[in-house]
Short mmCIF file of C-alpha atoms in Angstrom, two decimals:
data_model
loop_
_atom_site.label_atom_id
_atom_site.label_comp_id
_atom_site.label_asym_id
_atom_site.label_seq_id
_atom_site.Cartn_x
_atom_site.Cartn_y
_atom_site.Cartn_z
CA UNK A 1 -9.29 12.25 70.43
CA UNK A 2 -9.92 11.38 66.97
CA UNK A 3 -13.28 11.01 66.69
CA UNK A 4 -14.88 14.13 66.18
CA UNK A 5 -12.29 15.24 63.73
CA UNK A 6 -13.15 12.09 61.98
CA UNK A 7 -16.61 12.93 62.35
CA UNK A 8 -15.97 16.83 61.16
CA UNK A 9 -14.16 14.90 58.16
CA UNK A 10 -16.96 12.80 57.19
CA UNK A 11 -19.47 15.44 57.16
CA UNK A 12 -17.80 18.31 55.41
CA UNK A 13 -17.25 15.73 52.79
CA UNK A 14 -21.26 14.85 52.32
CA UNK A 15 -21.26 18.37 52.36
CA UNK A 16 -19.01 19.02 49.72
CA UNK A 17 -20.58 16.23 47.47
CA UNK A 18 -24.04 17.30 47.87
CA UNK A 19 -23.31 20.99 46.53
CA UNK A 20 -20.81 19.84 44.14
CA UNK A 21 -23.48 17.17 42.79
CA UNK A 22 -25.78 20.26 42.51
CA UNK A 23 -23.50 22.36 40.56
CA UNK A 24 -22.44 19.83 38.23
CA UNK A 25 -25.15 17.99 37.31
CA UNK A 26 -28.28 18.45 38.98
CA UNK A 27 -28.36 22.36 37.73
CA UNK A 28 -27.57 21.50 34.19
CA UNK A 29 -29.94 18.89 33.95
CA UNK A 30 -32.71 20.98 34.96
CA UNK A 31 -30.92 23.77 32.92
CA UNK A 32 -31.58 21.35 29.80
CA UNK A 33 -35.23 21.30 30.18
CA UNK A 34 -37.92 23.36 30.05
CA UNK A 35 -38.20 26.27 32.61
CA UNK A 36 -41.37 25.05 33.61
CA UNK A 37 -40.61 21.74 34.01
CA UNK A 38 -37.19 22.71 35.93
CA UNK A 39 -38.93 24.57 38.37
CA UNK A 40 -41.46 22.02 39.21
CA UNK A 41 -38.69 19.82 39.85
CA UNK A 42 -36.73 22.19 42.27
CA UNK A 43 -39.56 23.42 44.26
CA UNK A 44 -40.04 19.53 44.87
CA UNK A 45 -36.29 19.12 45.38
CA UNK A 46 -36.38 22.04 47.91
CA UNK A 47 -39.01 19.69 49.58
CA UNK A 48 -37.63 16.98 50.07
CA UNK A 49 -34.22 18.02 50.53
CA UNK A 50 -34.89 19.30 54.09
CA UNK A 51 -34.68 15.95 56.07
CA UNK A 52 -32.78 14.55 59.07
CA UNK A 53 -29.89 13.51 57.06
CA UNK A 54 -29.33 17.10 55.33
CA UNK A 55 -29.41 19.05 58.43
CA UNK A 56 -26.96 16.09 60.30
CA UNK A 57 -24.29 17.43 57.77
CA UNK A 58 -25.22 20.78 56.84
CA UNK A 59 -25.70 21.66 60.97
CA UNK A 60 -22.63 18.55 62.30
CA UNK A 61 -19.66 20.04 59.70
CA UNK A 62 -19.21 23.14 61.34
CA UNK A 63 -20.52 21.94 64.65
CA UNK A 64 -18.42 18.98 64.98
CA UNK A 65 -15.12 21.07 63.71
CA UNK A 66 -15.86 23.39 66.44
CA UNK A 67 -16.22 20.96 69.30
CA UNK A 68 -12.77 19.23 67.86
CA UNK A 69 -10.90 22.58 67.95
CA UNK A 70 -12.11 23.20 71.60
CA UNK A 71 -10.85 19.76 72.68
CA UNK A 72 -7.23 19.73 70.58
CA UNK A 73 -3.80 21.02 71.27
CA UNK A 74 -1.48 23.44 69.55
CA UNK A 75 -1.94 24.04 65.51
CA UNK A 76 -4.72 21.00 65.45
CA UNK A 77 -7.10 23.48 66.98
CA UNK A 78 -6.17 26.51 64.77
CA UNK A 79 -7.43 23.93 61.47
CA UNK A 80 -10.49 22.94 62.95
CA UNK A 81 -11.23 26.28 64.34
CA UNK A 82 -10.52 27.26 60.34
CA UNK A 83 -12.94 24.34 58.88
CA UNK A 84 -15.42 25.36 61.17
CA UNK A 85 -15.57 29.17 60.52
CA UNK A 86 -14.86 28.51 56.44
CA UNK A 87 -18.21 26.20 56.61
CA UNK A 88 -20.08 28.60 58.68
CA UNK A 89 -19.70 31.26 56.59
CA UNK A 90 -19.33 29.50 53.11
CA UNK A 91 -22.25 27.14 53.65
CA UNK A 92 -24.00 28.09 56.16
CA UNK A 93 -24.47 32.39 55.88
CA UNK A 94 -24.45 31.62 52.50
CA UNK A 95 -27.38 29.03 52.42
CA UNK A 96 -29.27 31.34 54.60
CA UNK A 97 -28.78 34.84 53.58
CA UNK A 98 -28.69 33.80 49.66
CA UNK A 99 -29.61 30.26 48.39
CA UNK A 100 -32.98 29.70 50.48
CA UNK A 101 -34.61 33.20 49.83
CA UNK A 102 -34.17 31.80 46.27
CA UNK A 103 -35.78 28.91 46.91
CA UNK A 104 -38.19 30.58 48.71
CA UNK A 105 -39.23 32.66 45.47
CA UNK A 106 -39.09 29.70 42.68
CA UNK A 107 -41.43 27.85 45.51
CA UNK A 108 -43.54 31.42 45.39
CA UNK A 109 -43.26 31.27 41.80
CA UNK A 110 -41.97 34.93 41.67
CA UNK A 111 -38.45 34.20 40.39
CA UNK A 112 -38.79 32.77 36.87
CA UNK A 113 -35.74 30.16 36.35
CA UNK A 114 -33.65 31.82 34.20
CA UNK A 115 -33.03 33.95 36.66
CA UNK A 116 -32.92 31.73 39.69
CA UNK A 117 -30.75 29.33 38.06
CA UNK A 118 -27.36 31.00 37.45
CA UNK A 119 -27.37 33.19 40.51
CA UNK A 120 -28.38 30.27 42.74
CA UNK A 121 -25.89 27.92 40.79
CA UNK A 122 -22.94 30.00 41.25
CA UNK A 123 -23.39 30.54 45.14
CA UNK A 124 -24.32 27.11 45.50
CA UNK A 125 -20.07 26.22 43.83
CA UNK A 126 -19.24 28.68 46.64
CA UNK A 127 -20.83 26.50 49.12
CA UNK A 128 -19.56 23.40 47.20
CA UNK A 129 -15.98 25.68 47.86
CA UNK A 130 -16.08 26.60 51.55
CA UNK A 131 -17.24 23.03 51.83
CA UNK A 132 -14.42 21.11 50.46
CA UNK A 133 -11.91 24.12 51.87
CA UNK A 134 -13.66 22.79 55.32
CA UNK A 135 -12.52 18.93 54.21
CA UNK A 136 -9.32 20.60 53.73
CA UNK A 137 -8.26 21.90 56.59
CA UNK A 138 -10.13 19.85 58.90
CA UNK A 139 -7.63 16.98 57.16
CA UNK A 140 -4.44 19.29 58.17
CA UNK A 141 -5.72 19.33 61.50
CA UNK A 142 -5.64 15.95 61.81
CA UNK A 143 -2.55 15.86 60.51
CA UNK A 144 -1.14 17.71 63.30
CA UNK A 145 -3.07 15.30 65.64
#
C-alpha cells in the first residue's frame, strides 16, 4: 500500500516548508521592522494561520505515518513508526507546550517582540527539524516498501 506513505510524504513536506518558510524569512522580515509593527503582523498571522489546510498537515503528518506503520511489513513500519513519533514530538509537543503559549502572549500583548521573537524562532527551526527528519525517514520507509 503506497498511498498513505505517499500521503505521510506529502504532508511532512508542507510541514517542513511552512516552518522552514517561517524561520527563514517570515521571522526576519518582521525582525526588520518595527516591534510594533511586527507584532501586529503576527498576532494577525496567528489568525489566520489556523485554517483547514494547516491542521490537514500539521494533524495528517504524524497521523498518516502512523496509520502507514500499522499497515506495513518488516523495517517499513519501524520508519514510519519513527516519522510519526519524530513529528509528534518535534512539531506537535513542541507547537503546543512552547510556540502557541507564545502566541498566545504577543496576541495578549504581554510578551514584547524582542523577546518573543528569538525564543519562538529557534523552536519554530526545531519544528522545521523534526519536520523534515519526519520527510526523512518516512522516505526510507518507503524505500523498504
Amino acid at each position: 500500500m503506497l498511498v498513505l506513505p505517499l500521503i505521510a510524504l506529502v504532508l511532512h513536506g508542507a510541514l517542513a516548508g511552512l516552518f522552514y518558510a517561517f524561520s527563514m524569512s517570515v521571522m526576519p522580515a518582521l525582525n526588520a521592522v518595527e516591534p510594533a509593527q511586527a507584532e501586529t503582523v503576527m498576532r494577525s498571522v496567528n489568525k489566520k494561520i489556523l485554517n483547514p489546510w494547516l491542521y490537514v498537515a500539521f494533524l495528517g503528518a504524524p497521523v498518516a505515518a502512523l496509520v502507514a506503520g500499522l499497515f506495513a511489513d518488516g523495517p517499513a513500519a519501524v520508519w514510519f513508526f519513527a516519522a510519526a513519533g519524530v513529528n509528534f514530538v518535534g512539531s506537535f509537543v513542541v507547537t503546543v507546550a512552547i510556540n502557541v503559549p507564545m502566541n498566545n502572549a504577543v496576541d495578549a500583548g504581554t510578551m514584547p517582540w524582542r523577546e518573543y521573537s528569538p525564543r519562538w524562532t529557534a523552536w519554530n527551526t526545531v519544528r522545521a527539524a523534526a519536520s523534515l527528519a519526519g520527510l526523512a525517514l518516512v522516505g526510507v520507509g518507503l524505500a523498504w516498501l
